[in-house]
Every structure is written in structure tokens, then in C-alpha cells.
XYZ file of C-alpha atoms in Angstrom:
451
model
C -5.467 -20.207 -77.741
C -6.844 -18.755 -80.942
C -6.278 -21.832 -82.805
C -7.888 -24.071 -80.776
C -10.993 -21.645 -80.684
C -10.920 -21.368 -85.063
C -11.248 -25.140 -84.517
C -13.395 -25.716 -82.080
C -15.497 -23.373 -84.196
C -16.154 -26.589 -86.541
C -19.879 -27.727 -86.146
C -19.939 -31.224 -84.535
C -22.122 -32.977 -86.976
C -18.721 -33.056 -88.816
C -17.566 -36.327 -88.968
C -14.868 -36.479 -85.986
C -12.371 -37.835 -88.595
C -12.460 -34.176 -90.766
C -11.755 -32.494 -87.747
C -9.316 -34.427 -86.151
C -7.533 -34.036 -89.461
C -7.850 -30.681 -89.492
C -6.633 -30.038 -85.747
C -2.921 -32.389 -86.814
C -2.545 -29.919 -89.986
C -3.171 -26.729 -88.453
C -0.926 -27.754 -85.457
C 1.927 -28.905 -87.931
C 1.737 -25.999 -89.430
C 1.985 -23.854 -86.230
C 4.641 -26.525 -84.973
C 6.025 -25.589 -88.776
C 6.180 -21.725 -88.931
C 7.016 -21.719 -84.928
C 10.060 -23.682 -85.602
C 11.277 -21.915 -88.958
C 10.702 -18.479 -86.927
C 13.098 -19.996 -84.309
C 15.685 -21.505 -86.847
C 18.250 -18.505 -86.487
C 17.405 -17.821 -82.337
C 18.400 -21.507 -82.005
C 21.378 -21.020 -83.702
C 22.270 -18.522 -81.704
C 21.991 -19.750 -79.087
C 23.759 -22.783 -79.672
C 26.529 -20.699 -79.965
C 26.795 -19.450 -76.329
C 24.618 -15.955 -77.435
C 22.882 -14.870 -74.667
C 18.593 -15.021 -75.489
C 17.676 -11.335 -75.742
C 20.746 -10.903 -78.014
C 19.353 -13.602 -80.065
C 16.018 -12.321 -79.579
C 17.227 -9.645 -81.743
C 19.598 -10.931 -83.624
C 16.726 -13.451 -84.884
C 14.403 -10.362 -85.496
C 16.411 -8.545 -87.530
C 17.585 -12.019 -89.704
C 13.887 -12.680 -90.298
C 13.207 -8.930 -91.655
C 16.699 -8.854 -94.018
C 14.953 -12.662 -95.460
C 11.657 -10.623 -95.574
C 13.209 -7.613 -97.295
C 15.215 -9.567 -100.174
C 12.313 -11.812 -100.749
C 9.784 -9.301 -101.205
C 12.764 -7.169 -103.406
C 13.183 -9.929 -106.389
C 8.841 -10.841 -105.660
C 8.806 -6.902 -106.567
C 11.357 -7.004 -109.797
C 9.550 -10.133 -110.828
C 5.948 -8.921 -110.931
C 7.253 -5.768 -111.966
C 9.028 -7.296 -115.131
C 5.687 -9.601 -116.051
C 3.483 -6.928 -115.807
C 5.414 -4.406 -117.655
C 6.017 -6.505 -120.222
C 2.649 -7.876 -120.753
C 1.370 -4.670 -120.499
C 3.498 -3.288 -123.104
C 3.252 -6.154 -125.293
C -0.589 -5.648 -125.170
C -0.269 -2.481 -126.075
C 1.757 -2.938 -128.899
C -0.796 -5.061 -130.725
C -3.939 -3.033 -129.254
C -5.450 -0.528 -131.521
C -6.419 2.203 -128.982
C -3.046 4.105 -126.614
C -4.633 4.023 -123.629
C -2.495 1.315 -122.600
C 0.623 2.654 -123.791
C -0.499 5.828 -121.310
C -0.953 3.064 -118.562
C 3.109 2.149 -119.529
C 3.753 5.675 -119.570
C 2.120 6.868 -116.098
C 3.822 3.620 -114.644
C 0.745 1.950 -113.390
C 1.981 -1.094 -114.251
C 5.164 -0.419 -111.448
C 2.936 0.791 -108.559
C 0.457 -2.387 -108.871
C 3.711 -4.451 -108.709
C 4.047 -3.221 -105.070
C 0.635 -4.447 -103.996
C 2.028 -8.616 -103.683
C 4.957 -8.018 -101.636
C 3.432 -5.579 -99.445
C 0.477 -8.213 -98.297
C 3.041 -10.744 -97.575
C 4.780 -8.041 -95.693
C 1.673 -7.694 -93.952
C 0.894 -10.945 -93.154
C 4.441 -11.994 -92.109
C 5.615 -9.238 -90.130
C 3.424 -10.191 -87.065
C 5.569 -13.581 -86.915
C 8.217 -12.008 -87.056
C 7.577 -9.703 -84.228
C 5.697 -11.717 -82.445
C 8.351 -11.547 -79.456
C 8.334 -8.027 -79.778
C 4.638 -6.556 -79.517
C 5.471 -2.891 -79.260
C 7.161 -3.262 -82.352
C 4.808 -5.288 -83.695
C 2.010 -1.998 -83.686
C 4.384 0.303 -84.941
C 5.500 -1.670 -87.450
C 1.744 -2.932 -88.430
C 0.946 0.949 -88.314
C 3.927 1.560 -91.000
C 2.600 -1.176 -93.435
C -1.203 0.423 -93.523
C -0.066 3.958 -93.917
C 2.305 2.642 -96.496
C -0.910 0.573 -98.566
C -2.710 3.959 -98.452
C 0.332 5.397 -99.802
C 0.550 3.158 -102.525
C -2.967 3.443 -102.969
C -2.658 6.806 -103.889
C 0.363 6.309 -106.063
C -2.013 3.964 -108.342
C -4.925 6.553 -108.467
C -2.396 9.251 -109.344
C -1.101 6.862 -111.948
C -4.521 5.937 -113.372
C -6.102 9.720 -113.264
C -2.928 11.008 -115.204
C -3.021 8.491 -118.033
C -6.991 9.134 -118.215
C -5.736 12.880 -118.425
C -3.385 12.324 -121.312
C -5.797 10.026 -123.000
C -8.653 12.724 -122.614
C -6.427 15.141 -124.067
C -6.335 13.136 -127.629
C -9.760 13.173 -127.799
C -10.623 15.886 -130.493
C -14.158 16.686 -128.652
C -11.885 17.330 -125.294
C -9.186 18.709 -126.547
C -10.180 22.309 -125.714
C -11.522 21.407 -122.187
C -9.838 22.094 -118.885
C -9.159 18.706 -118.493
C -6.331 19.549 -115.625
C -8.537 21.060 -113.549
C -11.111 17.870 -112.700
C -8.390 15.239 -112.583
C -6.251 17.819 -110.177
C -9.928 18.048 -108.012
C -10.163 14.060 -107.984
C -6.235 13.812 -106.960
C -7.103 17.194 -104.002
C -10.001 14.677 -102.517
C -7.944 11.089 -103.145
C -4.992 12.950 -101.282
C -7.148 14.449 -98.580
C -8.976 10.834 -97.914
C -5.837 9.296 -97.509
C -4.060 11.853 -95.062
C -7.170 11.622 -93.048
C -7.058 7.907 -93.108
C -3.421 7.646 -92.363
C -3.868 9.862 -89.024
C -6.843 8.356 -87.491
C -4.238 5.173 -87.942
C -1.421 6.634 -86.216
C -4.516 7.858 -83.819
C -6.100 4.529 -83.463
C -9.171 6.811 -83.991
C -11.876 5.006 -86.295
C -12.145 6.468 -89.415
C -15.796 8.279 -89.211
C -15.120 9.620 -85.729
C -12.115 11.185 -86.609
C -13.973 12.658 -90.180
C -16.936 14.431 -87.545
C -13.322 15.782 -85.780
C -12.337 17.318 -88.831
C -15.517 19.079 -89.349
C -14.715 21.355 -86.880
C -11.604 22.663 -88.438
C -13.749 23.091 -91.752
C -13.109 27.020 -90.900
C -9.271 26.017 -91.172
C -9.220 23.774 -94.186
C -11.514 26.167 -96.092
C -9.009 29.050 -95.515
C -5.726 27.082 -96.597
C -7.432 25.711 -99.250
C -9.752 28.936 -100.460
C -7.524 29.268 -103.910
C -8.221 25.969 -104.850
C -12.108 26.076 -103.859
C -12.214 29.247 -105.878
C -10.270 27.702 -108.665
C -12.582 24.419 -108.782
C -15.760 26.739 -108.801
C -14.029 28.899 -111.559
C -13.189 25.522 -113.303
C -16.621 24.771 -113.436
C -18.548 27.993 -114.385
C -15.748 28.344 -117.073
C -16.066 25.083 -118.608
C -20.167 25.335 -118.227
C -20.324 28.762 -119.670
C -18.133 27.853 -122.031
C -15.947 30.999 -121.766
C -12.387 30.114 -122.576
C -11.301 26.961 -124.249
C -7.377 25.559 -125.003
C -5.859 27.120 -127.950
C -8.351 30.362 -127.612
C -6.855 33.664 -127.688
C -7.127 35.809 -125.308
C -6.577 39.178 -124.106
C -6.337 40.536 -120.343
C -5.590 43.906 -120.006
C -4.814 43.611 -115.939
C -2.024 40.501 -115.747
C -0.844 41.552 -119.531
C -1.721 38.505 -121.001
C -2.083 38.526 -125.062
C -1.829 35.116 -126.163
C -3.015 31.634 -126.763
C -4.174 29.799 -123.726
C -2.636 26.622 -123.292
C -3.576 25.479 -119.787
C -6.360 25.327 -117.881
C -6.250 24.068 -114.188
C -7.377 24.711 -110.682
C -5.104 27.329 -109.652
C -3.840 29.105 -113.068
C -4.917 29.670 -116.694
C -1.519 29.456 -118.459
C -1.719 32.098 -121.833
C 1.460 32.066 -123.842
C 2.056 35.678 -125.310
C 2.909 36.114 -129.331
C 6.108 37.400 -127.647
C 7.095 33.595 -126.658
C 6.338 34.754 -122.969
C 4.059 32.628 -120.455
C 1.465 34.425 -118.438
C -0.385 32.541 -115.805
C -3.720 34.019 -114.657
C -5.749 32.749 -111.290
C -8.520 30.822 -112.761
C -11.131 32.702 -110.515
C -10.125 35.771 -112.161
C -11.827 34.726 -115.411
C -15.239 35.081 -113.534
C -14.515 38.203 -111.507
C -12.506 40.225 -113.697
C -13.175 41.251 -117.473
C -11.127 40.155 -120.691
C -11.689 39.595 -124.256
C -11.659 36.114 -126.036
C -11.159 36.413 -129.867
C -12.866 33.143 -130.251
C -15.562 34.746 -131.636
C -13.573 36.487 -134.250
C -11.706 32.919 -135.520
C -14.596 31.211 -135.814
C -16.589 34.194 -137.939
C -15.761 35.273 -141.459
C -13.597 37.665 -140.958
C -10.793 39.854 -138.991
C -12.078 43.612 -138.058
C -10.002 46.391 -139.070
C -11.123 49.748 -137.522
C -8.569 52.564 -138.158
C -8.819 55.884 -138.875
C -6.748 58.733 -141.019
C -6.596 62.075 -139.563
C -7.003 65.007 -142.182
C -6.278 68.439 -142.049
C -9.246 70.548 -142.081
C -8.163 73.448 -143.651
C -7.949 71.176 -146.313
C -11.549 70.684 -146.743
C -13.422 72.447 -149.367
C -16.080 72.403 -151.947
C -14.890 70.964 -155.210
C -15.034 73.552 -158.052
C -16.904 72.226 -161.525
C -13.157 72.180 -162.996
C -11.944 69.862 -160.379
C -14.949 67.644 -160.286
C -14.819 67.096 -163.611
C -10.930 66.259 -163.464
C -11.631 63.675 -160.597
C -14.144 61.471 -163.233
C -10.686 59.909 -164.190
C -10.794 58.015 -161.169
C -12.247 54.898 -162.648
C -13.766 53.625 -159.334
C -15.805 56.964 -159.197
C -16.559 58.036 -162.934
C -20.132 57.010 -162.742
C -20.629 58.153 -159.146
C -19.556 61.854 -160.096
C -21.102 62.213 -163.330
C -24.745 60.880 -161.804
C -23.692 63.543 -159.069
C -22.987 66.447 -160.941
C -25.405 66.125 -163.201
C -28.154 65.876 -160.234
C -26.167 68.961 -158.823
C -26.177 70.913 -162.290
C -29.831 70.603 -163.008
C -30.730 71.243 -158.940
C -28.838 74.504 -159.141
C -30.191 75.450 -162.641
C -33.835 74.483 -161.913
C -33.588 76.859 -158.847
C -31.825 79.661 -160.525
C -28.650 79.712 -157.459
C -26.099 81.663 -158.085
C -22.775 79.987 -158.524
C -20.691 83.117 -158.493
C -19.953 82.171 -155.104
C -19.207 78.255 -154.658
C -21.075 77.973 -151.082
C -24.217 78.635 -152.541
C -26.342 75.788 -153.773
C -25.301 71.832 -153.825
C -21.807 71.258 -154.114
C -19.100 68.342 -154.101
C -17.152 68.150 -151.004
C -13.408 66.892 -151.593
C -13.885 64.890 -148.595
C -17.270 63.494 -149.644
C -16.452 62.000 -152.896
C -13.086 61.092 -150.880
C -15.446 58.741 -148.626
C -17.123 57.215 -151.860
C -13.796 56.681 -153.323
C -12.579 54.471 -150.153
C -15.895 52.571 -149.956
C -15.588 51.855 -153.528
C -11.652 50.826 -153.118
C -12.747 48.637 -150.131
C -15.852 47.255 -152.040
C -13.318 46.261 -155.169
C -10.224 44.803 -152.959
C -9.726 41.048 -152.701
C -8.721 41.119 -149.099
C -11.714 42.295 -147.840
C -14.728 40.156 -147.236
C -17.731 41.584 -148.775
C -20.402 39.423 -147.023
C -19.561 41.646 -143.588
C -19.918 45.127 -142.729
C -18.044 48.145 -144.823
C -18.118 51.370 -143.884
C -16.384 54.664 -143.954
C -17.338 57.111 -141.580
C -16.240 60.655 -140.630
C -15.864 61.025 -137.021
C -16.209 64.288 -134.844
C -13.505 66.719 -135.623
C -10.360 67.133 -133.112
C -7.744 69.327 -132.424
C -5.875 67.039 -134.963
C -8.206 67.121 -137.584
C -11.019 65.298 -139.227
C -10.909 61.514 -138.338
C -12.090 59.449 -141.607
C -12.580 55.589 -139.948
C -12.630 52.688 -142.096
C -14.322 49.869 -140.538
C -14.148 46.249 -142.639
C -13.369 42.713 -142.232
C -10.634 41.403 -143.931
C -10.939 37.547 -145.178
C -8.283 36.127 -144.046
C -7.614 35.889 -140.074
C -3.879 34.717 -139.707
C -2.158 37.575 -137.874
C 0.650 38.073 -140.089
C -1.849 38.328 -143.396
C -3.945 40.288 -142.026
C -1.911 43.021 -141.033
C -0.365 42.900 -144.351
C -4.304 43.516 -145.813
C -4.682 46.656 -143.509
C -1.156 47.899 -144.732
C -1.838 47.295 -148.021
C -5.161 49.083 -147.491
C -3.559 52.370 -145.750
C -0.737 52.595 -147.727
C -3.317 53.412 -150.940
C -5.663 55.688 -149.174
C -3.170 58.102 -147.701
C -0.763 57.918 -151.128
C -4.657 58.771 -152.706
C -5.416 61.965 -150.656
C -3.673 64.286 -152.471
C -5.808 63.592 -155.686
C -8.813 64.852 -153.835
C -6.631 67.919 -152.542
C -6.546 66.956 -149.297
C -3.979 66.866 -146.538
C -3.312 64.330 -143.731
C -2.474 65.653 -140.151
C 0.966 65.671 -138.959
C 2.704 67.703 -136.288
C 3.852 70.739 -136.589
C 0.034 71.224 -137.733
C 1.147 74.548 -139.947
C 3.657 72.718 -142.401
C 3.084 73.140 -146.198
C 2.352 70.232 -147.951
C 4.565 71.127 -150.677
C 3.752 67.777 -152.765
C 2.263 68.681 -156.281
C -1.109 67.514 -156.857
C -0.744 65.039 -159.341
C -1.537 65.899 -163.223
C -1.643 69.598 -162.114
């Protein structure tokens, strides 16, 4: 009935010949497929098998034929386009294509052939069998959108690993919009496969689905908060791949080395993996050290606790005996002198040392370690030096250094600060001074050198 309506469908100012040859082929070819659908039922039948039995018996013939075909049309394709695609990409200058190999694209486009011929010959074969026939038909679509979503899969993971040799994206949280492509590719599809199954057309059953928004919003709220995160952290620029940083709450202290939409990966200088909820970058607080790799310098901010009875004014003997510090010779002799000629011009009495302008041990102590950080070769001198005395504690006086050391690695830069410490506190004793240490009323019973 259909065919005779396709070809009565042919405008009659052809010429009756055309048509008349086109009504014998496409009736030798239905006479044709009818009678190689019927090949095995006749068979069958011809040997005293009752006609349902064969009815079956044909059917399931026709879909083992089906099944090996498409099988070796599968490995065939499969083979051709693997191999072209890796020879191409064996000659071609850019690795894009060898991704494509990688991510198996070439494999999942080799299903798209055999499943169209499945497609167009199942309904022959079931044509005696129409429930089957939907069912069946049903399969096949849900199966192409399948499929469909095994090649975008394929093709948004090789664009992932390609991004990710680009040097200008290499620090960019490339995971996180591929993974929000694949979240809408896979929700299109599942919606597309039910209003199949549904026989519901495809935009009725979308304005169903907005009225479980409310539902979808709640199962999914850690990946819409993640995908927001995602964006305000790649717009604002706050954390990169290969940054280090440091979050206090989820004791993370490392090098992040993932970004996606649920988790921020961050592998600790311990060799241990921390994974952080994306949104938390926006709504809780951390520190990036970004900021200090890419400046001139590491920070070091430590302080020496000294004893304060061991603070005093430096009598004229013991200034004088300090001027063999090299790094402070000129400092104390421009000092004394101004000191001398201040306390001479205004007649003070020196008979007692607090009266006047005096020295301070601890005073020329601080010039001493600004000079020793001004002269050492770890320490950049373009950034800030300074040695401060902080308010006093219940465990003494704290004396802060605050520099920059030049070089940034970790392991060198502790050794600078070491280095640094090590001298200062092995110093104090030359300027008759005492560090803190519990129990607070020991004797330091180390001679003052050249005493």
C-alpha cells in the first residue's frame, strides 16, 4: 500500500515509460527482499515445521545473519579507521590526532555504520512481529543516543588533554568546563532516551521536567555550586594548577594539581592528597603563595627572644671593645663620639651611667643584625629589611627580623634562615646579652668572648 502511494506520487507529465520502469524495479525489489526474508520460513516449512515455529525460527535466523554481519562491518571500519587515523597522525605535526587514537574516537564512530543498517533492517525482519518490532526500534534509538554520547565523551576528553599541552592553559581548570559540557550532553540524552521509551515528544516532555527543576536542582546543588565556583575562580583568577596553597580548615599545604567541578585536588609536601569542594574557595578563606613565587623574594619573619635582665647601657669600656666588630666600627665610633661631645657640651654627669645619652647593648645589637642582613648574599636587598623590637613578654624582649631571602625553593630557603639564626644567636653574647630559655633564672655561664 505504501509503495504504490511513493509511486503514484510521480507527477504525470513523466513520460509513462520512466514510471512504468520504476513501478517493475521497486516491485522486484519488494518481490526481492520479501522472498530473501522468507528464504529460512520456507525452509522450514518444507520440512514439516509447523508456521509459528518457523515464524520464529525465521526471526531469530535473520537477527544471528544481522548480528555477524554487522560484527565483521564493525571490525572492518574499526580497523580502516584506526589505522588511517593513526597513520595520519604519525606524519601530522600537531598530537591532537594521536589524542583522537588515544580517547578511542576512532572505535565509537566505527559503531555508527552497522547500527543504521541495524536500523533500517530490523523492521524486515520483524515485520511479522510488530510488538517486537517497537521495542526493538525503541532499543536501536536509545542505543544511537548512547553512542552519541560515547563520541562526545571521546571528543571532549581528547580536547581536554590537548588543552592541557597548551602552555597558556596549562594552569586553567580545564576539568571543570569539559566535565559541565559532558553534565548537559549526559542530561540531553537521558531526557531524550525517556521521552522515547515514553513516546512523549521531546519538547513536551522538557516543559515536564521543568517542574521537577526543585528536584534536579537539589541532587545536583554540588555540582551547580562547583560550576559557579569554577567560574568565579577561573575569572578572578584566584588559584591556578601548580599554585601553592594553604587551607588552614581541610589541612591542605600543597601544590594544587586539579581543578574540577566538585574538588580542588592539593597534593601536600608530605606526598598526601587533599581534595577541597571547589565552592569552598569562594566561601571560605586560604592563602595562595602565588604571589610570593612570582615576586623577588621568600619572607622570613622570625623573632629571638632575649632575656631582659640582660639589657643594659653599654659602659665607655665596652663600647669601645665592641668597635672590633667590623660591620659596626664606623657606626659606634660616629655614635660615641656624637654621645661624648652631647654629654660634655651639657656638662651630665657620668658618675652614674643612666644619666645622659648612652649605648644600649640591645641597640647597637639591632644595628649589628641590620648590617649582617644588609652584607649577606642570601638576602635580597631590593626588598624590605628590618629589625624590630617587639613589645616585651613574660619571655622576654622579642627582636624580629623581617627580610626576603633571594632564592624561593623551599629547601634553600630554609637553609638561608638557618644560616641566618644560627649567627645571630651564636653573636649575642658579644653584646652581653642573653637569649630566653626556660627555667627563666638559669646562669648563662658561657664566657663572654675576649673577656
Amino acid at each position: 500500500m505504501q509503495d504504490s502511494t511513493v509511486l503514484d506520487s510521480i507527477p504525470s507529465s513523466h513520460p509513462s515509460s520512466i514510471k512504468e520502469t520504476l513501478q517493475a524495479e521497486t516491485l522486484d525489489a519488494i518481490q526481492s527482499g520479501e522472498s530473501y526474508r522468507h528464504v529460512i520460513h520456507e525452509y522450514l516449512t518444507n520440512q514439516g515445521i509447523s508456521e509459528s515455529t518457523a515464524d520464529y525460527l525465521n526471526m531469530i535466523g535473520l537477527l544471528l545473519i544481522l548480528g555477524i554481519t554487522m560484527f565483521i562491518l564493525y571490525a572492518v571500519i574499526r580497523k580502516i579507521l584506526v589505522k588511517a587515523f593513526s597513520k595520519f597522525a604519525s606524519v601530522s605535526k600537531t598530537n591532537f590526532d594521536d589524542l583522537l587514537v588515544v580517547n578511542k574516537v576512532p572505535r565509537n564512530i566505527a559503531h555508527i555504520i552497522p547500527l543504521l543498517i541495524a536500523m533500517e533492517f530490523t523492521p524486515i525482519i520483524f515485520k511479522d512481529f510488530p510488538n517486537f518490532d517497537g521495542v526493538i526500534e525503541k532499543g536501536l534509538q536509545v542505543f544511537a543516543i548512547v553512542l552519541t554520547l560515547w563520541i562526545v565523551r571521546s571528543f571532549l576528553n581528547t580536547l581536554k588533554d590537548y588543552f592541557k599541552t597548551l602552555p597558556r592553559l596549562k594552569d586553567k581548570p580545564v576539568d571543570s568546563y569539559i566535565q559541565v559540557f559532558m553534565i548537559f550532553a549526559w542530561v540531553a540524552g537521558f531526557m531524550s532516551a525517556i521521552a522515547i521509551i515514553t513516546d512523549t515528544p521531546f519538547l513536551k516532555f522538557l516543559t515536564a521536567m521543568g517542574a521537577a527543576s526543585a528536584v534536579i536542582i537539589l541532587v545536583f546543588k554540588d555540582t551547580i555550586m562547583g560550576f559557579v565556583a569554577s567560574i568565579q575562580v577561573s575569572i578572578n583568577d584566584m588559584v591556578r594548577i601548580g599554585d601553592w596553597i594553604t587551607f588552614q580548615k581541610y589541612g591542605a599545604d600543597g601544590d594544587v594539581t586539579e581543578i574540577n567541578l566538585a574538588t580542588v585536588k592539593v597534593q601536600n609536601f608530605d606526598k598526601t592528597i587533599t581534595t577541597i569542594p571547589t565552592y569552598a574557595l569562594i566561601s571560605d578563606s586560604f592563602k595562595n603563595w602565588r604571589g610570593m613565587a612570582n615576586s623577588g623574594g621568600r619572607r622570613i619573619k622570625r623573632a629571638i627572644f632575649i632575656k631582659q635582665d640582660s639589657i643594659k647601657y653599654l659602659s665607655e669600656n665596652e663600647a669601645n671593645k665592641l668597635m672590633d666588630v667590623q660591620l659596626i666600627t664606623s657606626y659606634l665610633k660616629t655614635r660615641v663620639e656624637d654621645i661624648t661631645s652631647y654629654n660634655k657640651s651639657n656638662k651630665i654627669n657620668k658618675d652614674l651611667l643612666i644619666n645622659g645619652r648612652n649605648l644600649t647593648n640591645i641597640g647597637v645589637f639591632r644595628k649589628y643584625v641590620d648590617e649582617y642582613l644588609n652584607h649577606h648574599s642570601g638576602v635580597n636587598k631590593d626588598m624590605m629589611i628590618l629589625v624590630r623590637q617587639l613589645a616585651p613578654t613574660t619571655q622576654g624582649v622579642p627582636l624580629e627580623i623581617y627580610a626576603f631571602s633571594r632564592d624561593k625553593e623551599w629547601a634553600n630557603y630554609e637553609y638561608i634562615m638557618s644560616d641566618i639564626f644560627d649567627h645571630i644567636i651564636a653573636a649575642l653574647p658579644y653584646f652581653y646579652l642573653e637569649i630566653f630559655e626556660l627555667p627563666s633564672n638559669s646562669i648563662n655561664l658561657r664566657p663572654i668572648p675576649n673577656e
